[in-house]
Amino acid sequence: MPALGARPPRPSSGRRGRLRIYLAAAPGAGKTYAMLNEGHRRKSRGTDVVIGYVETHGRPRTAEQIGDLEIIPRKKSAYRGLTLEEMDLEAVLARRPQVVLVDELAHTNVPGSRHEKRYQDVLELLEAGIDVVTTLNIQHLESLNDIVANITGVRVRETLPDWILDQADEVELIDISPHALRQRMKHGNIYPRERIDAALNNFFREGNLTALRELALRRTAEKTEAQLQQYMASHRINKLWPACERVLVGFDHRPHSRQVIRDAWRLAHSLQAQLIAVSVEPTGFASVTARLVRLLKYGRRLRAEEEAARRRLEAHALLAEDLGAEVLHVRSPDIAQALATIARERRVTLIVLGLPTRHRWEELLRGSLVNRLLRLSNDIDIHLVPRRPESEAEDSSSSHT
């Protein structure tokens, strides 16, 4: 078995099991209940299903949901004077069911177990061709460990690498509003009575739950996005599928970019769309012609203007970040091609640019960005932002910096 955290090699032959993860923002959302319900659904279709490990946490409704599902007895291990129970991996492998239900994917096994972490047990089951249905709370993802600690004030000790979630065949979000989850807690449906007040005043504060819910929603959306991209690539689908709105705004060092970024944000906000801000640094011949244009325009003031342009570009990127945009800086000999490529890769539905105000000699040297972009992205809408008086005032004042 690979070292802790390492990706296992894909089996060279034979069927690999499929992994389904029920993901939630916090304990008590209903992951285990959903996992057991899925087990009953598959069993009713004639599938051989067993429970490898389930943790009911003393919740009567969860325990009742086990019903007539076959349970593989747990393996008992002595540790520091205690008798601890873990999933009996060897027994599950010997039983060879079609599907095994394994609760709490991020769990750390008792020292001396076959693997240090339960997710490693699950990987071995998958390599043996057994399908696994499991559960996970968002705070257990390694990449979110610091974020969760900052939100909740609690450092989660049991984590697993993000690629486990990335490689899952199915991820289903078990979503519940923070208010409803707190009500479950108050009614004693999550923790014992003696733990309720402390939980409500700490980890289960409404603000914490709202932030954790947003993390879970985003992570699930990213997984869905990746699966859609993989499907489109495997089926050689090049046409844009606008499953959701995404706005790309191109910006550079020119003062007009501030207005363009603000207009793009307003459009994205009205469409409830993600905003991606992209600056392209020209390379090769494009870099030479860009510098020649600046030399013709500024002459001996070129060095000072280039420093001012660098500061403006940084300020524009910061503005985009402050507005919540994802900011990308790329280098390319072809600005239009770079923007079109990013737009297609990110399945952008609208591109926002500043209306060009080039002199004729600039067009001859550099060509028309808008015309090339129109040809390269003919199924993506392009919105051009004209220069308004306030933008011209900014341009005039900044040209003297």
Short mmCIF file of C-alpha atoms in Angstrom, two decimals:
data_model
loop_
_atom_site.label_atom_id
_atom_site.label_comp_id
_atom_site.label_asym_id
_atom_site.label_seq_id
_atom_site.Cartn_x
_atom_site.Cartn_y
_atom_site.Cartn_z
CA MET A 1 0.00 0.00 0.00
CA PRO A 2 1.34 3.51 -0.79
CA ALA A 3 2.53 5.87 1.93
CA LEU A 4 -0.01 7.95 3.81
CA GLY A 5 -1.40 10.67 1.54
CA ALA A 6 0.09 9.22 -1.65
CA ARG A 7 -2.09 8.41 -4.63
CA PRO A 8 -2.36 4.66 -5.21
CA PRO A 9 -1.53 3.26 -8.66
CA ARG A 10 -4.53 2.41 -10.76
CA PRO A 11 -5.00 -1.38 -11.07
CA SER A 12 -3.62 -2.61 -14.39
CA SER A 13 -6.35 -5.19 -14.86
CA GLY A 14 -9.68 -6.15 -13.39
CA ARG A 15 -12.59 -3.97 -12.38
CA ARG A 16 -11.93 -1.22 -9.86
CA GLY A 17 -14.72 -0.55 -7.40
CA ARG A 18 -16.72 2.67 -7.59
CA LEU A 19 -16.59 5.21 -4.76
CA ARG A 20 -19.63 7.21 -3.70
CA ILE A 21 -19.18 9.88 -1.01
CA TYR A 22 -21.96 11.57 0.95
CA LEU A 23 -20.52 14.99 1.83
CA ALA A 24 -21.91 17.43 4.41
CA ALA A 25 -20.97 20.67 6.12
CA ALA A 26 -21.16 19.32 9.68
CA PRO A 27 -22.14 16.34 11.84
CA GLY A 28 -25.86 15.62 12.07
CA ALA A 29 -26.73 16.61 8.50
CA GLY A 30 -27.89 13.09 7.65
CA LYS A 31 -24.94 11.49 5.85
CA THR A 32 -25.06 8.14 7.64
CA TYR A 33 -28.83 7.95 7.22
CA ALA A 34 -28.45 8.63 3.49
CA MET A 35 -25.70 5.99 3.22
CA LEU A 36 -27.88 3.36 4.88
CA ASN A 37 -30.86 4.34 2.74
CA GLU A 38 -28.69 3.88 -0.36
CA GLY A 39 -27.70 0.45 0.93
CA HIS A 40 -31.36 -0.58 1.21
CA ARG A 41 -32.08 0.81 -2.26
CA ARG A 42 -29.31 -1.26 -3.81
CA LYS A 43 -30.25 -4.35 -1.84
CA SER A 44 -33.83 -4.07 -3.10
CA ARG A 45 -32.43 -4.28 -6.65
CA GLY A 46 -30.69 -7.55 -5.84
CA THR A 47 -27.22 -6.14 -5.11
CA ASP A 48 -25.12 -7.87 -2.43
CA VAL A 49 -24.67 -5.13 0.20
CA VAL A 50 -22.96 -5.29 3.60
CA ILE A 51 -22.13 -2.79 6.32
CA GLY A 52 -18.39 -2.64 6.91
CA TYR A 53 -18.65 0.05 9.56
CA VAL A 54 -21.46 2.31 10.70
CA GLU A 55 -21.45 4.81 13.57
CA THR A 56 -24.95 5.67 14.81
CA HIS A 57 -23.71 8.02 17.60
CA GLY A 58 -26.65 6.77 19.66
CA ARG A 59 -29.21 8.29 17.30
CA PRO A 60 -32.33 6.07 17.31
CA ARG A 61 -33.49 6.97 13.78
CA THR A 62 -30.06 6.16 12.36
CA ALA A 63 -29.93 2.84 14.22
CA GLU A 64 -33.41 1.93 12.96
CA GLN A 65 -32.29 2.62 9.40
CA ILE A 66 -29.83 -0.31 9.57
CA GLY A 67 -32.80 -2.67 9.35
CA ASP A 68 -31.96 -6.02 7.78
CA LEU A 69 -28.67 -4.98 6.18
CA GLU A 70 -25.92 -7.51 6.84
CA ILE A 71 -23.23 -6.23 9.23
CA ILE A 72 -19.66 -7.50 9.13
CA PRO A 73 -18.63 -7.82 12.82
CA ARG A 74 -16.07 -5.25 13.91
CA LYS A 75 -12.51 -6.15 14.75
CA LYS A 76 -11.60 -5.60 18.41
CA SER A 77 -8.14 -4.30 19.30
CA ALA A 78 -6.54 -3.59 22.68
CA TYR A 79 -4.87 -0.19 23.01
CA ARG A 80 -3.62 1.44 26.23
CA GLY A 81 -5.89 -0.66 28.39
CA LEU A 82 -8.94 -0.06 26.21
CA THR A 83 -10.75 -2.32 23.77
CA LEU A 84 -11.37 -0.41 20.54
CA GLU A 85 -13.39 -1.49 17.53
CA GLU A 86 -12.53 -0.93 13.87
CA MET A 87 -13.81 -2.16 10.54
CA ASP A 88 -12.54 -5.69 9.92
CA LEU A 89 -10.96 -5.10 6.53
CA GLU A 90 -9.78 -8.71 6.16
CA ALA A 91 -13.29 -10.01 6.86
CA VAL A 92 -14.85 -7.66 4.29
CA LEU A 93 -12.30 -8.71 1.66
CA ALA A 94 -12.97 -12.38 2.44
CA ARG A 95 -16.75 -11.83 2.21
CA ARG A 96 -16.34 -10.01 -1.16
CA PRO A 97 -19.72 -8.23 -1.35
CA GLN A 98 -20.64 -6.13 -4.35
CA VAL A 99 -21.10 -3.05 -2.15
CA VAL A 100 -19.83 -2.16 1.32
CA LEU A 101 -21.03 0.77 3.44
CA VAL A 102 -18.19 2.44 5.37
CA ASP A 103 -18.98 5.37 7.66
CA GLU A 104 -16.57 8.21 8.60
CA LEU A 105 -14.00 8.11 5.79
CA ALA A 106 -11.51 10.42 7.56
CA HIS A 107 -11.25 8.20 10.67
CA THR A 108 -7.81 7.28 12.05
CA ASN A 109 -7.49 3.57 12.82
CA VAL A 110 -6.15 2.25 16.10
CA PRO A 111 -2.33 1.84 16.05
CA GLY A 112 -1.35 -1.61 14.82
CA SER A 113 -4.15 -1.78 12.27
CA ARG A 114 -3.45 -2.85 8.70
CA HIS A 115 -3.61 0.79 7.59
CA GLU A 116 -3.23 4.02 9.53
CA LYS A 117 -6.33 5.66 8.00
CA ARG A 118 -9.76 4.35 7.07
CA TYR A 119 -9.55 5.92 3.63
CA GLN A 120 -6.62 3.56 2.98
CA ASP A 121 -8.89 0.64 3.92
CA VAL A 122 -11.39 1.98 1.41
CA LEU A 123 -8.74 2.24 -1.31
CA GLU A 124 -7.87 -1.43 -0.81
CA LEU A 125 -11.54 -2.37 -1.07
CA LEU A 126 -11.82 -0.40 -4.31
CA GLU A 127 -8.71 -2.08 -5.72
CA ALA A 128 -10.34 -5.43 -4.90
CA GLY A 129 -13.28 -4.47 -7.13
CA ILE A 130 -15.73 -3.74 -4.30
CA ASP A 131 -17.94 -0.65 -4.56
CA VAL A 132 -17.83 1.61 -1.48
CA VAL A 133 -20.44 4.04 -0.18
CA THR A 134 -19.03 6.32 2.52
CA THR A 135 -19.48 9.60 4.42
CA LEU A 136 -17.36 12.71 4.94
CA ASN A 137 -17.66 16.15 6.56
CA ILE A 138 -16.11 19.06 4.67
CA GLN A 139 -13.83 20.05 7.57
CA HIS A 140 -11.83 16.84 7.15
CA LEU A 141 -10.34 17.84 3.77
CA GLU A 142 -6.64 18.55 4.21
CA SER A 143 -6.61 21.68 2.02
CA LEU A 144 -9.34 23.29 4.15
CA ASN A 145 -7.75 22.56 7.52
CA ASP A 146 -6.45 26.09 8.14
CA ILE A 147 -9.61 27.70 6.76
CA VAL A 148 -11.85 25.61 9.03
CA ALA A 149 -9.64 26.39 12.04
CA ASN A 150 -9.93 30.13 11.31
CA ILE A 151 -13.71 29.88 10.93
CA THR A 152 -14.53 27.67 13.90
CA GLY A 153 -11.56 28.04 16.21
CA VAL A 154 -11.28 24.24 16.17
CA ARG A 155 -8.27 22.48 14.62
CA VAL A 156 -9.52 19.25 13.01
CA ARG A 157 -6.99 16.48 13.63
CA GLU A 158 -8.39 13.79 11.35
CA THR A 159 -7.93 14.80 7.72
CA LEU A 160 -7.61 13.11 4.36
CA PRO A 161 -6.02 14.27 1.08
CA ASP A 162 -8.26 16.13 -1.33
CA TRP A 163 -7.54 13.74 -4.19
CA ILE A 164 -9.72 11.15 -2.47
CA LEU A 165 -12.72 13.39 -3.11
CA ASP A 166 -11.43 14.28 -6.58
CA GLN A 167 -11.18 10.61 -7.59
CA ALA A 168 -14.63 9.67 -6.24
CA ASP A 169 -17.03 8.49 -8.92
CA GLU A 170 -19.95 10.21 -7.20
CA VAL A 171 -20.16 12.96 -4.59
CA GLU A 172 -23.58 13.82 -3.21
CA LEU A 173 -24.07 16.81 -0.94
CA ILE A 174 -26.32 16.25 2.05
CA ASP A 175 -27.43 19.84 2.49
CA ILE A 176 -29.31 21.33 5.41
CA SER A 177 -29.72 24.95 6.49
CA PRO A 178 -27.79 26.13 9.57
CA HIS A 179 -31.07 26.91 11.34
CA ALA A 180 -32.46 23.42 10.72
CA LEU A 181 -29.21 21.79 11.86
CA ARG A 182 -29.20 23.82 15.08
CA GLN A 183 -32.81 22.78 15.66
CA ARG A 184 -31.79 19.14 15.33
CA MET A 185 -29.09 19.80 17.90
CA LYS A 186 -31.52 21.49 20.31
CA HIS A 187 -33.92 18.55 20.04
CA GLY A 188 -31.17 16.11 21.01
CA ASN A 189 -30.99 14.45 17.59
CA ILE A 190 -27.22 14.89 17.17
CA TYR A 191 -25.39 14.92 20.51
CA PRO A 192 -26.36 13.79 24.03
CA ARG A 193 -28.17 16.40 26.15
CA GLU A 194 -25.09 17.22 28.22
CA ARG A 195 -23.14 18.29 25.10
CA ILE A 196 -25.82 20.38 23.39
CA ASP A 197 -25.21 23.82 24.94
CA ALA A 198 -21.45 23.65 24.44
CA ALA A 199 -21.87 22.56 20.81
CA LEU A 200 -24.39 25.32 20.02
CA ASN A 201 -22.10 27.97 21.51
CA ASN A 202 -18.97 26.74 19.75
CA PHE A 203 -18.70 24.65 16.58
CA PHE A 204 -22.43 24.80 15.84
CA ARG A 205 -22.75 28.59 15.90
CA GLU A 206 -24.89 29.75 12.98
CA GLY A 207 -22.03 31.73 11.42
CA ASN A 208 -19.73 28.70 11.55
CA LEU A 209 -22.35 26.46 9.95
CA THR A 210 -23.07 29.01 7.22
CA ALA A 211 -19.36 29.23 6.31
CA LEU A 212 -18.92 25.44 6.39
CA ARG A 213 -22.01 25.04 4.24
CA GLU A 214 -20.55 27.43 1.67
CA LEU A 215 -17.31 25.42 1.61
CA ALA A 216 -19.27 22.20 1.05
CA LEU A 217 -21.38 23.75 -1.70
CA ARG A 218 -18.30 25.12 -3.47
CA ARG A 219 -16.39 21.84 -3.24
CA THR A 220 -19.34 19.89 -4.59
CA ALA A 221 -19.75 22.40 -7.42
CA GLU A 222 -16.04 22.06 -8.29
CA LYS A 223 -16.41 18.28 -8.42
CA THR A 224 -19.47 18.55 -10.66
CA GLU A 225 -17.63 21.01 -12.89
CA ALA A 226 -14.66 18.66 -13.24
CA GLN A 227 -16.94 15.74 -14.10
CA LEU A 228 -18.71 17.78 -16.77
CA GLN A 229 -15.39 18.86 -18.31
CA GLN A 230 -14.20 15.25 -18.31
CA TYR A 231 -17.42 14.11 -19.99
CA MET A 232 -17.19 16.79 -22.66
CA ALA A 233 -13.54 15.97 -23.34
CA SER A 234 -14.13 12.21 -23.55
CA HIS A 235 -17.05 12.76 -25.95
CA ARG A 236 -15.12 15.39 -27.94
CA ILE A 237 -17.76 18.03 -27.31
CA ASN A 238 -16.30 21.40 -28.27
CA LYS A 239 -19.52 23.40 -28.28
CA LEU A 240 -20.15 25.53 -25.20
CA TRP A 241 -22.68 24.11 -22.74
CA PRO A 242 -23.83 27.10 -20.64
CA ALA A 243 -24.78 25.06 -17.56
CA CYS A 244 -24.23 28.19 -15.49
CA GLU A 245 -23.18 31.76 -16.22
CA ARG A 246 -19.50 32.71 -16.11
CA VAL A 247 -18.13 36.13 -16.97
CA LEU A 248 -14.54 36.73 -18.10
CA VAL A 249 -13.16 40.26 -18.04
CA GLY A 250 -9.92 41.14 -19.77
CA PHE A 251 -7.87 43.90 -18.16
CA ASP A 252 -4.48 45.53 -18.55
CA HIS A 253 -2.55 48.54 -17.24
CA ARG A 254 -4.68 51.19 -18.94
CA PRO A 255 -6.86 53.27 -16.58
CA HIS A 256 -9.99 52.32 -18.52
CA SER A 257 -9.59 48.81 -17.07
CA ARG A 258 -10.93 50.01 -13.71
CA GLN A 259 -14.23 50.92 -15.33
CA VAL A 260 -14.25 47.67 -17.35
CA ILE A 261 -13.72 45.56 -14.21
CA ARG A 262 -16.48 47.39 -12.34
CA ASP A 263 -18.91 46.99 -15.24
CA ALA A 264 -18.02 43.29 -15.52
CA TRP A 265 -18.69 42.84 -11.80
CA ARG A 266 -22.12 44.48 -12.15
CA LEU A 267 -22.95 42.18 -15.07
CA ALA A 268 -21.74 39.11 -13.17
CA HIS A 269 -23.68 40.16 -10.08
CA SER A 270 -26.90 40.64 -12.06
CA LEU A 271 -26.43 37.23 -13.70
CA GLN A 272 -25.42 35.59 -10.40
CA ALA A 273 -22.32 34.48 -12.29
CA GLN A 274 -18.73 33.72 -11.38
CA LEU A 275 -16.31 36.46 -12.43
CA ILE A 276 -12.87 35.64 -13.84
CA ALA A 277 -10.45 38.53 -14.44
CA VAL A 278 -7.58 37.88 -16.86
CA SER A 279 -4.53 39.93 -17.78
CA VAL A 280 -2.30 38.75 -20.63
CA GLU A 281 1.35 39.78 -20.77
CA PRO A 282 2.48 39.68 -24.42
CA THR A 283 5.56 37.63 -25.31
CA GLY A 284 7.64 37.18 -28.44
CA PHE A 285 6.74 39.39 -31.40
CA ALA A 286 3.70 40.71 -29.55
CA SER A 287 5.97 41.95 -26.77
CA VAL A 288 8.27 43.69 -29.26
CA THR A 289 5.40 45.43 -31.04
CA ALA A 290 3.82 46.45 -27.72
CA ARG A 291 7.07 48.07 -26.62
CA LEU A 292 7.45 49.76 -30.00
CA VAL A 293 3.95 51.21 -29.65
CA ARG A 294 4.83 52.55 -26.20
CA LEU A 295 8.11 53.98 -27.48
CA LEU A 296 6.34 55.81 -30.31
CA LYS A 297 3.76 57.12 -27.84
CA TYR A 298 5.95 58.14 -24.87
CA GLY A 299 9.45 58.63 -26.26
CA ARG A 300 11.89 59.58 -23.49
CA ARG A 301 9.16 59.15 -20.85
CA LEU A 302 8.98 55.43 -21.64
CA ARG A 303 10.72 54.11 -18.51
CA ALA A 304 8.61 56.22 -16.14
CA GLU A 305 5.44 55.25 -18.01
CA GLU A 306 6.30 51.54 -17.83
CA GLU A 307 6.71 51.76 -14.05
CA ALA A 308 3.41 53.62 -13.76
CA ALA A 309 1.77 50.99 -15.97
CA ARG A 310 3.08 48.20 -13.73
CA ARG A 311 1.59 49.90 -10.65
CA ARG A 312 -1.76 50.38 -12.41
CA LEU A 313 -1.87 46.72 -13.45
CA GLU A 314 -1.29 45.64 -9.84
CA ALA A 315 -4.01 48.04 -8.67
CA HIS A 316 -6.47 46.68 -11.23
CA ALA A 317 -5.77 43.09 -10.15
CA LEU A 318 -6.33 44.10 -6.53
CA LEU A 319 -9.62 45.78 -7.46
CA ALA A 320 -10.80 42.61 -9.20
CA GLU A 321 -9.85 40.52 -6.15
CA ASP A 322 -11.66 42.94 -3.83
CA LEU A 323 -14.79 42.51 -5.98
CA GLY A 324 -14.56 38.74 -5.54
CA ALA A 325 -13.15 37.83 -8.95
CA GLU A 326 -10.74 35.00 -9.60
CA VAL A 327 -7.67 36.74 -11.03
CA LEU A 328 -5.43 35.08 -13.61
CA HIS A 329 -2.16 36.43 -15.04
CA VAL A 330 -0.92 34.64 -18.17
CA ARG A 331 1.83 35.19 -20.75
CA SER A 332 1.19 34.61 -24.44
CA PRO A 333 2.32 35.82 -27.87
CA ASP A 334 -1.36 36.07 -28.86
CA ILE A 335 -3.65 37.94 -26.47
CA ALA A 336 -6.87 37.05 -28.32
CA GLN A 337 -5.94 33.36 -28.45
CA ALA A 338 -5.05 33.34 -24.75
CA LEU A 339 -8.40 34.89 -23.78
CA ALA A 340 -10.33 32.54 -26.07
CA THR A 341 -8.52 29.49 -24.70
CA ILE A 342 -9.24 30.42 -21.08
CA ALA A 343 -12.85 31.20 -21.97
CA ARG A 344 -13.32 27.75 -23.50
CA GLU A 345 -11.49 25.90 -20.73
CA ARG A 346 -13.58 27.64 -18.07
CA ARG A 347 -16.79 27.48 -20.14
CA VAL A 348 -17.31 31.24 -20.01
CA THR A 349 -20.64 32.55 -21.30
CA LEU A 350 -19.75 36.26 -21.55
CA ILE A 351 -16.48 38.09 -22.26
CA VAL A 352 -16.19 41.74 -21.19
CA LEU A 353 -13.56 44.03 -22.74
CA GLY A 354 -12.90 47.72 -22.95
CA LEU A 355 -13.83 49.28 -26.28
CA PRO A 356 -10.53 49.77 -28.14
CA THR A 357 -9.40 53.36 -28.73
CA ARG A 358 -6.25 52.66 -30.71
CA HIS A 359 -4.71 54.92 -33.28
CA ARG A 360 -4.59 53.61 -36.84
CA TRP A 361 -0.85 52.86 -36.58
CA GLU A 362 -1.51 50.74 -33.49
CA GLU A 363 -4.05 48.66 -35.43
CA LEU A 364 -1.50 48.15 -38.22
CA LEU A 365 1.19 47.02 -35.77
CA ARG A 366 -0.92 44.89 -33.43
CA GLY A 367 -4.14 44.04 -35.24
CA SER A 368 -7.65 44.20 -33.84
CA LEU A 369 -8.02 42.25 -30.60
CA VAL A 370 -11.81 42.36 -30.72
CA ASN A 371 -12.05 41.12 -34.32
CA ARG A 372 -9.72 38.19 -33.62
CA LEU A 373 -11.54 37.32 -30.42
CA LEU A 374 -14.88 37.37 -32.25
CA ARG A 375 -13.53 34.85 -34.76
CA LEU A 376 -12.00 32.62 -32.08
CA SER A 377 -15.03 32.57 -29.77
CA ASN A 378 -18.03 32.83 -32.06
CA ASP A 379 -20.43 31.10 -29.62
CA ILE A 380 -19.50 33.30 -26.63
CA ASP A 381 -21.12 36.70 -26.19
CA ILE A 382 -18.74 39.69 -26.06
CA HIS A 383 -19.64 42.90 -24.24
CA LEU A 384 -17.59 46.04 -25.01
CA VAL A 385 -17.40 48.80 -22.41
CA PRO A 386 -17.01 52.30 -23.93
CA ARG A 387 -14.89 54.92 -22.22
CA ARG A 388 -16.97 57.24 -20.07
CA PRO A 389 -15.95 60.75 -18.97
CA GLU A 390 -14.88 59.60 -15.51
CA SER A 391 -12.58 57.01 -17.11
CA GLU A 392 -11.05 59.65 -19.36
CA ALA A 393 -10.42 61.82 -16.31
CA GLU A 394 -8.65 58.90 -14.61
CA ASP A 395 -6.59 58.35 -17.77
CA SER A 396 -5.58 62.00 -17.93
CA SER A 397 -4.58 62.21 -14.27
CA SER A 398 -2.66 58.94 -14.32
CA SER A 399 -0.72 59.85 -17.45
CA HIS A 400 1.09 62.52 -15.42
CA THR A 401 2.14 60.18 -12.60
#
